[in-house]
mmCIF file of C-alpha atoms and ligand atoms in Angstrom:
data_model
loop_
_atom_site.group_PDB
_atom_site.id
_atom_site.type_symbol
_atom_site.label_atom_id
_atom_site.label_comp_id
_atom_site.label_asym_id
_atom_site.label_seq_id
_atom_site.Cartn_x
_atom_site.Cartn_y
_atom_site.Cartn_z
ATOM 1 C CA UNK A 271 -22.135 -42.128 -13.040
ATOM 2 C CA UNK A 272 -22.424 -42.981 -16.747
ATOM 3 C CA UNK A 273 -21.878 -40.351 -19.416
ATOM 4 C CA UNK A 274 -21.713 -40.125 -23.199
ATOM 5 C CA UNK A 275 -19.445 -37.606 -24.895
ATOM 6 C CA UNK A 276 -21.587 -36.773 -27.933
ATOM 7 C CA UNK A 277 -18.963 -34.676 -29.698
ATOM 8 C CA UNK A 278 -15.198 -35.050 -29.557
ATOM 9 C CA UNK A 279 -12.234 -34.989 -31.918
ATOM 10 C CA UNK A 280 -9.964 -37.923 -31.131
ATOM 11 C CA UNK A 281 -7.661 -37.479 -34.115
ATOM 12 C CA UNK A 282 -4.867 -35.778 -32.152
ATOM 13 C CA UNK A 283 -4.867 -38.520 -29.530
ATOM 14 C CA UNK A 284 -4.696 -41.243 -32.179
ATOM 15 C CA UNK A 285 -1.933 -39.417 -34.012
ATOM 16 C CA UNK A 286 0.119 -38.918 -30.825
ATOM 17 C CA UNK A 287 -0.317 -42.542 -29.738
ATOM 18 C CA UNK A 288 -2.242 -41.435 -26.636
ATOM 19 C CA UNK A 289 -5.591 -42.952 -27.535
ATOM 20 C CA UNK A 290 -5.392 -46.036 -25.255
ATOM 21 C CA UNK A 291 -4.475 -43.859 -22.294
ATOM 22 C CA UNK A 292 -7.259 -41.388 -23.089
ATOM 23 C CA UNK A 293 -9.838 -44.166 -23.386
ATOM 24 C CA UNK A 294 -8.741 -45.779 -20.135
ATOM 25 C CA UNK A 295 -9.116 -42.478 -18.283
ATOM 26 C CA UNK A 296 -12.475 -41.862 -19.956
ATOM 27 C CA UNK A 297 -13.826 -45.283 -18.933
ATOM 28 C CA UNK A 298 -12.611 -44.742 -15.377
ATOM 29 C CA UNK A 299 -14.510 -41.443 -15.378
ATOM 30 C CA UNK A 300 -17.717 -43.273 -16.374
ATOM 31 C CA UNK A 301 -17.832 -42.628 -20.111
ATOM 32 C CA UNK A 302 -19.802 -45.421 -21.776
ATOM 33 C CA UNK A 303 -19.594 -44.024 -25.308
ATOM 34 C CA UNK A 304 -17.561 -41.368 -27.086
ATOM 35 C CA UNK A 305 -18.579 -39.996 -30.453
ATOM 36 C CA UNK A 306 -15.645 -38.731 -32.475
ATOM 37 C CA UNK A 307 -16.507 -36.247 -35.231
ATOM 38 C CA UNK A 308 -14.772 -35.836 -38.563
ATOM 39 C CA UNK A 309 -13.513 -32.532 -39.861
ATOM 40 C CA UNK A 310 -12.036 -33.808 -43.155
ATOM 41 C CA UNK A 311 -12.069 -36.959 -45.350
ATOM 42 C CA UNK A 312 -8.604 -38.120 -44.227
ATOM 43 C CA UNK A 313 -10.149 -38.902 -40.832
ATOM 44 C CA UNK A 314 -12.972 -41.043 -42.185
ATOM 45 C CA UNK A 315 -11.084 -44.366 -42.548
ATOM 46 C CA UNK A 316 -9.160 -43.657 -39.328
ATOM 47 C CA UNK A 317 -12.362 -43.254 -37.324
ATOM 48 C CA UNK A 318 -14.059 -46.157 -39.057
ATOM 49 C CA UNK A 319 -11.162 -48.414 -38.050
ATOM 50 C CA UNK A 320 -11.077 -47.114 -34.465
ATOM 51 C CA UNK A 321 -14.813 -47.608 -34.210
ATOM 52 C CA UNK A 322 -14.659 -51.155 -35.610
ATOM 53 C CA UNK A 323 -12.026 -52.064 -33.013
ATOM 54 C CA UNK A 324 -13.563 -50.235 -30.052
ATOM 55 C CA UNK A 325 -17.174 -50.984 -29.052
ATOM 56 C CA UNK A 326 -17.572 -47.835 -26.919
ATOM 57 C CA UNK A 327 -16.533 -45.446 -29.707
ATOM 58 C CA UNK A 328 -18.865 -44.098 -32.382
ATOM 59 C CA UNK A 329 -18.145 -41.674 -35.184
ATOM 60 C CA UNK A 330 -19.569 -39.042 -37.470
ATOM 61 C CA UNK A 331 -18.678 -38.471 -41.099
ATOM 62 C CA UNK A 332 -18.351 -34.994 -42.575
ATOM 63 C CA UNK A 333 -16.293 -31.981 -43.583
ATOM 64 C CA UNK A 334 -16.104 -29.070 -41.166
ATOM 65 C CA UNK A 335 -17.161 -25.704 -42.651
ATOM 66 C CA UNK A 336 -13.725 -24.199 -41.992
ATOM 67 C CA UNK A 337 -11.891 -27.194 -43.512
ATOM 68 C CA UNK A 338 -13.364 -27.178 -47.007
ATOM 69 C CA UNK A 339 -10.787 -27.739 -49.742
ATOM 70 C CA UNK A 340 -11.290 -28.150 -53.503
ATOM 71 C CA UNK A 341 -9.590 -31.566 -53.412
ATOM 72 C CA UNK A 342 -12.327 -32.869 -51.074
ATOM 73 C CA UNK A 343 -15.033 -32.446 -53.717
ATOM 74 C CA UNK A 344 -14.749 -36.080 -54.839
ATOM 75 C CA UNK A 345 -14.744 -37.421 -51.287
ATOM 76 C CA UNK A 346 -18.534 -37.272 -51.122
ATOM 77 C CA UNK A 347 -18.741 -40.039 -53.697
ATOM 78 C CA UNK A 348 -17.238 -42.447 -51.158
ATOM 79 C CA UNK A 349 -19.762 -41.442 -48.482
ATOM 80 C CA UNK A 350 -22.064 -44.357 -49.173
ATOM 81 C CA UNK A 351 -19.369 -46.972 -48.708
ATOM 82 C CA UNK A 352 -18.952 -45.904 -45.080
ATOM 83 C CA UNK A 353 -22.626 -46.485 -44.357
ATOM 84 C CA UNK A 354 -22.582 -50.074 -45.545
ATOM 85 C CA UNK A 355 -21.012 -52.755 -43.444
ATOM 86 C CA UNK A 356 -19.598 -52.585 -39.954
ATOM 87 C CA UNK A 357 -18.822 -49.453 -37.962
ATOM 88 C CA UNK A 358 -21.164 -47.163 -39.888
ATOM 89 C CA UNK A 359 -21.191 -43.543 -38.700
ATOM 90 C CA UNK A 360 -23.980 -42.599 -36.251
ATOM 91 C CA UNK A 361 -24.423 -39.184 -37.872
ATOM 92 C CA UNK A 362 -23.237 -36.826 -40.555
ATOM 93 C CA UNK A 363 -20.964 -34.229 -39.010
ATOM 94 C CA UNK A 364 -19.643 -32.082 -38.305
ATOM 95 C CA UNK A 365 -21.032 -29.773 -40.914
ATOM 96 C CA UNK A 366 -22.732 -26.396 -40.960
ATOM 97 C CA UNK A 367 -21.790 -22.749 -41.348
ATOM 98 C CA UNK A 368 -19.113 -20.726 -39.574
ATOM 99 C CA UNK A 369 -19.617 -17.019 -40.212
ATOM 100 C CA UNK A 370 -17.388 -16.015 -37.294
ATOM 101 C CA UNK A 371 -14.026 -16.401 -38.978
ATOM 102 C CA UNK A 372 -14.476 -14.713 -42.347
ATOM 103 C CA UNK A 373 -12.009 -12.811 -44.569
ATOM 104 C CA UNK A 374 -12.097 -9.005 -44.136
ATOM 105 C CA UNK A 375 -12.621 -8.406 -47.842
ATOM 106 C CA UNK A 376 -16.420 -8.475 -48.366
ATOM 107 C CA UNK A 377 -16.205 -10.208 -51.729
ATOM 108 C CA UNK A 378 -13.928 -12.904 -50.364
ATOM 109 C CA UNK A 379 -16.207 -13.283 -47.365
ATOM 110 C CA UNK A 380 -19.207 -13.839 -49.636
ATOM 111 C CA UNK A 381 -17.257 -16.445 -51.608
ATOM 112 C CA UNK A 382 -16.369 -18.308 -48.403
ATOM 113 C CA UNK A 383 -19.980 -18.198 -47.246
ATOM 114 C CA UNK A 384 -21.175 -19.533 -50.589
ATOM 115 C CA UNK A 385 -18.649 -22.381 -50.438
ATOM 116 C CA UNK A 386 -19.741 -23.281 -46.921
ATOM 117 C CA UNK A 387 -23.388 -23.211 -47.928
ATOM 118 C CA UNK A 388 -22.727 -25.516 -50.881
ATOM 119 C CA UNK A 389 -20.816 -27.904 -48.600
ATOM 120 C CA UNK A 390 -23.583 -27.837 -45.981
ATOM 121 C CA UNK A 391 -26.308 -28.483 -48.566
ATOM 122 C CA UNK A 392 -24.351 -31.459 -49.862
ATOM 123 C CA UNK A 393 -24.230 -32.911 -46.334
ATOM 124 C CA UNK A 394 -27.953 -32.302 -45.860
ATOM 125 C CA UNK A 395 -28.730 -34.044 -49.146
ATOM 126 C CA UNK A 396 -26.741 -37.058 -47.976
ATOM 127 C CA UNK A 397 -28.445 -36.964 -44.575
ATOM 128 C CA UNK A 398 -31.746 -37.128 -46.389
ATOM 129 C CA UNK A 399 -30.539 -39.972 -48.574
ATOM 130 C CA UNK A 400 -29.147 -42.044 -45.680
ATOM 131 C CA UNK A 401 -31.851 -40.923 -43.236
ATOM 132 C CA UNK A 402 -29.279 -40.121 -40.608
ATOM 133 C CA UNK A 403 -28.755 -37.605 -37.830
ATOM 134 C CA UNK A 404 -26.882 -34.388 -38.555
ATOM 135 C CA UNK A 405 -24.452 -32.584 -36.253
ATOM 136 C CA UNK A 406 -24.473 -28.887 -37.075
ATOM 137 C CA UNK A 407 -21.702 -26.423 -36.321
ATOM 138 C CA UNK A 408 -23.339 -22.978 -36.364
ATOM 139 C CA UNK A 409 -21.353 -19.885 -35.511
ATOM 140 C CA UNK A 410 -23.085 -16.575 -36.146
ATOM 141 C CA UNK A 411 -25.268 -18.490 -38.573
ATOM 142 C CA UNK A 412 -28.234 -20.115 -36.814
ATOM 143 C CA UNK A 413 -30.834 -18.482 -39.085
ATOM 144 C CA UNK A 414 -28.944 -19.421 -42.244
ATOM 145 C CA UNK A 415 -28.563 -23.000 -40.986
ATOM 146 C CA UNK A 416 -32.282 -23.226 -40.232
ATOM 147 C CA UNK A 417 -33.109 -21.979 -43.710
ATOM 148 C CA UNK A 418 -30.861 -24.570 -45.366
ATOM 149 C CA UNK A 419 -32.231 -27.407 -43.211
ATOM 150 C CA UNK A 420 -35.838 -26.381 -43.949
ATOM 151 C CA UNK A 421 -35.133 -26.354 -47.678
ATOM 152 C CA UNK A 422 -33.388 -29.750 -47.515
ATOM 153 C CA UNK A 423 -36.329 -31.676 -46.122
ATOM 154 C CA UNK A 424 -34.175 -33.179 -43.348
ATOM 155 C CA UNK A 425 -36.461 -33.398 -40.307
ATOM 156 C CA UNK A 426 -35.347 -31.034 -37.543
ATOM 157 C CA UNK A 427 -35.767 -33.887 -35.084
ATOM 158 C CA UNK A 428 -32.668 -35.391 -36.732
ATOM 159 C CA UNK A 429 -30.579 -32.286 -36.082
ATOM 160 C CA UNK A 430 -28.366 -31.305 -33.159
ATOM 161 C CA UNK A 431 -26.685 -27.908 -32.969
ATOM 162 C CA UNK A 432 -23.477 -28.915 -31.252
ATOM 163 C CA UNK A 433 -21.552 -26.574 -28.937
ATOM 164 C CA UNK A 434 -24.671 -24.462 -28.924
ATOM 165 C CA UNK A 435 -23.750 -20.777 -28.906
ATOM 166 C CA UNK A 436 -26.980 -18.904 -29.676
ATOM 167 C CA UNK A 437 -29.416 -17.171 -27.353
ATOM 168 C CA UNK A 438 -32.128 -18.742 -25.195
ATOM 169 C CA UNK A 439 -34.708 -17.365 -27.627
ATOM 170 C CA UNK A 440 -33.037 -19.044 -30.581
ATOM 171 C CA UNK A 441 -32.878 -22.260 -28.561
ATOM 172 C CA UNK A 442 -36.641 -22.112 -28.075
ATOM 173 C CA UNK A 443 -37.105 -21.496 -31.795
ATOM 174 C CA UNK A 444 -34.945 -24.537 -32.611
ATOM 175 C CA UNK A 445 -36.759 -26.695 -30.041
ATOM 176 C CA UNK A 446 -40.119 -25.610 -31.488
ATOM 177 C CA UNK A 447 -38.916 -26.767 -34.894
ATOM 178 C CA UNK A 448 -37.895 -30.089 -33.321
ATOM 179 C CA UNK A 449 -34.119 -29.585 -33.253
ATOM 180 C CA UNK A 450 -31.918 -29.612 -30.173
ATOM 181 C CA UNK A 451 -28.635 -28.242 -28.860
ATOM 182 C CA UNK A 452 -25.765 -29.940 -27.058
ATOM 183 C CA UNK A 453 -23.488 -28.228 -24.575
ATOM 184 C CA UNK A 454 -19.755 -28.185 -23.841
ATOM 185 C CA UNK A 455 -17.498 -27.234 -20.948
ATOM 186 C CA UNK A 456 -18.258 -23.582 -21.748
ATOM 187 C CA UNK A 457 -21.228 -23.892 -19.372
ATOM 188 C CA UNK A 458 -18.681 -24.130 -16.528
ATOM 189 C CA UNK A 459 -17.184 -20.721 -17.391
ATOM 190 C CA UNK A 460 -18.079 -17.808 -15.164
ATOM 191 C CA UNK A 461 -18.911 -15.489 -18.062
ATOM 192 C CA UNK A 462 -21.118 -18.011 -19.908
ATOM 193 C CA UNK A 463 -24.426 -16.915 -18.367
ATOM 194 C CA UNK A 464 -26.089 -16.660 -21.783
ATOM 195 C CA UNK A 465 -25.178 -20.228 -22.626
ATOM 196 C CA UNK A 466 -26.461 -21.566 -19.319
ATOM 197 C CA UNK A 467 -29.702 -19.681 -19.957
ATOM 198 C CA UNK A 468 -29.995 -21.315 -23.368
ATOM 199 C CA UNK A 469 -29.381 -24.719 -21.765
ATOM 200 C CA UNK A 470 -32.070 -24.061 -19.147
ATOM 201 C CA UNK A 471 -34.468 -22.827 -21.838
ATOM 202 C CA UNK A 472 -34.144 -26.169 -23.630
ATOM 203 C CA UNK A 473 -34.565 -28.228 -20.463
ATOM 204 C CA UNK A 474 -33.220 -31.617 -19.469
ATOM 205 C CA UNK A 475 -35.501 -33.671 -21.770
ATOM 206 C CA UNK A 476 -33.328 -32.943 -24.811
ATOM 207 C CA UNK A 477 -30.023 -32.191 -23.105
ATOM 208 C CA UNK A 478 -26.848 -33.825 -24.393
ATOM 209 C CA UNK A 479 -23.298 -33.113 -23.240
ATOM 210 C CA UNK A 480 -20.052 -33.062 -25.167
ATOM 211 C CA UNK A 481 -16.415 -32.130 -24.656
ATOM 212 C CA UNK A 482 -15.573 -30.947 -28.216
ATOM 213 C CA UNK A 483 -12.096 -32.014 -27.072
ATOM 214 C CA UNK A 484 -9.237 -31.257 -27.445
ATOM 215 C CA UNK A 485 -10.805 -27.789 -27.168
ATOM 216 C CA UNK A 486 -12.950 -26.113 -24.508
ATOM 217 C CA UNK A 487 -11.784 -27.845 -21.327
ATOM 218 C CA UNK A 488 -14.189 -27.252 -18.428
ATOM 219 C CA UNK A 489 -13.237 -25.365 -15.264
ATOM 220 C CA UNK A 490 -10.855 -26.037 -13.435
ATOM 221 C CA UNK A 491 -8.945 -27.144 -16.566
ATOM 222 C CA UNK A 492 -9.900 -24.178 -18.747
ATOM 223 C CA UNK A 493 -7.143 -23.402 -21.248
ATOM 224 C CA UNK A 494 -5.630 -26.899 -20.982
ATOM 225 C CA UNK A 495 -6.054 -29.764 -23.439
ATOM 226 C CA UNK A 496 -9.522 -31.214 -23.046
ATOM 227 C CA UNK A 497 -10.362 -34.943 -23.151
ATOM 228 C CA UNK A 498 -13.489 -37.100 -22.642
ATOM 229 C CA UNK A 499 -12.571 -37.960 -19.015
ATOM 230 C CA UNK A 500 -13.270 -34.319 -18.086
ATOM 231 C CA UNK A 501 -16.943 -34.533 -19.080
ATOM 232 C CA UNK A 502 -18.102 -35.141 -15.455
ATOM 233 C CA UNK A 503 -17.094 -31.546 -14.638
ATOM 234 C CA UNK A 504 -19.541 -30.319 -17.265
ATOM 235 C CA UNK A 505 -22.236 -32.677 -15.951
ATOM 236 C CA UNK A 506 -21.716 -31.325 -12.426
ATOM 237 C CA UNK A 507 -22.043 -27.770 -13.673
ATOM 238 C CA UNK A 508 -25.218 -28.630 -15.604
ATOM 239 C CA UNK A 509 -26.597 -30.188 -12.409
ATOM 240 C CA UNK A 510 -25.924 -26.980 -10.495
ATOM 241 C CA UNK A 511 -27.617 -24.890 -13.191
ATOM 242 C CA UNK A 512 -30.719 -27.108 -13.217
ATOM 243 C CA UNK A 513 -30.712 -27.648 -9.441
ATOM 244 C CA UNK A 514 -30.474 -31.436 -9.753
ATOM 245 C CA UNK A 515 -27.763 -33.963 -8.891
ATOM 246 C CA UNK A 516 -24.932 -34.789 -11.307
ATOM 247 C CA UNK A 517 -26.267 -38.353 -11.268
ATOM 248 C CA UNK A 518 -29.621 -37.145 -12.555
ATOM 249 C CA UNK A 519 -27.920 -35.197 -15.362
ATOM 250 C CA UNK A 520 -25.752 -38.204 -16.187
ATOM 251 C CA UNK A 521 -28.733 -40.578 -16.406
ATOM 252 C CA UNK A 522 -30.833 -38.158 -18.465
ATOM 253 C CA UNK A 523 -28.114 -37.120 -20.917
ATOM 254 C CA UNK A 524 -26.902 -40.691 -21.403
ATOM 255 C CA UNK A 525 -30.422 -41.833 -22.258
ATOM 256 C CA UNK A 526 -30.980 -38.814 -24.529
ATOM 257 C CA UNK A 527 -27.756 -39.475 -26.407
ATOM 258 C CA UNK A 528 -28.584 -43.175 -26.787
ATOM 259 C CA UNK A 529 -32.046 -42.373 -28.107
ATOM 260 C CA UNK A 530 -30.904 -39.606 -30.447
ATOM 261 C CA UNK A 531 -27.901 -41.373 -31.989
ATOM 262 C CA UNK A 532 -29.391 -44.864 -31.755
ATOM 263 C CA UNK A 533 -26.540 -46.154 -29.598
ATOM 264 C CA UNK A 534 -26.766 -49.488 -27.802
HETATM 265 ZN ZN1 ZN B 720 -16.255 -30.110 -33.105
#
């Protein structure tokens, strides 16, 4: 069974010196590619280097909506340098809007939202410029994300809503626009009926799987540190939901991820 983890955060594993171990376990579990996603500019050269040294790792460049800091404003100027030469990122991400964790004070909340929107628009502009895929983090903000993407001119077919957390109806709306969603180990959780419904509403043709590790470990590892080698548990669960074999899910999602991100 071959799988691609389309969204992970390997920084912790690199920092702790565990990365070789993690990659060995992932390869043994059938992972043929792992995409590691940036949350801040300090990770960019780290991921670029890892990617240059490791053929089955890819990366995304971006600033997470909850990690925006004034000192990162200049970082965007270096964006272009990462797209030239070896080990270019396969997408811009993760970026987007997180309206789940907002300050209680309404004025402060509005200021945070405005900052996130400015950051997101900047990413979308660059996605347009570099004609690249975009990995969107949307929490309580699907409509606002759609509005910003529409205004940016980035084709929705270049957009994936990672760790999809909207309704089945919203999934259909996104699919109609041309966008897609990818799914994490949450689909293995008993209480995640709504998410499984959204996954079924999209269908297998656009399905991609991800760990979003070190978070969101699938059952039976829920609550523990997640890693790419646990992705088969999510594939099995997706197979059960769709009524197909894990092998079928693995083949379909691997091909979808290759096609979407342009992986070899
Ligand atoms: Zn993430």
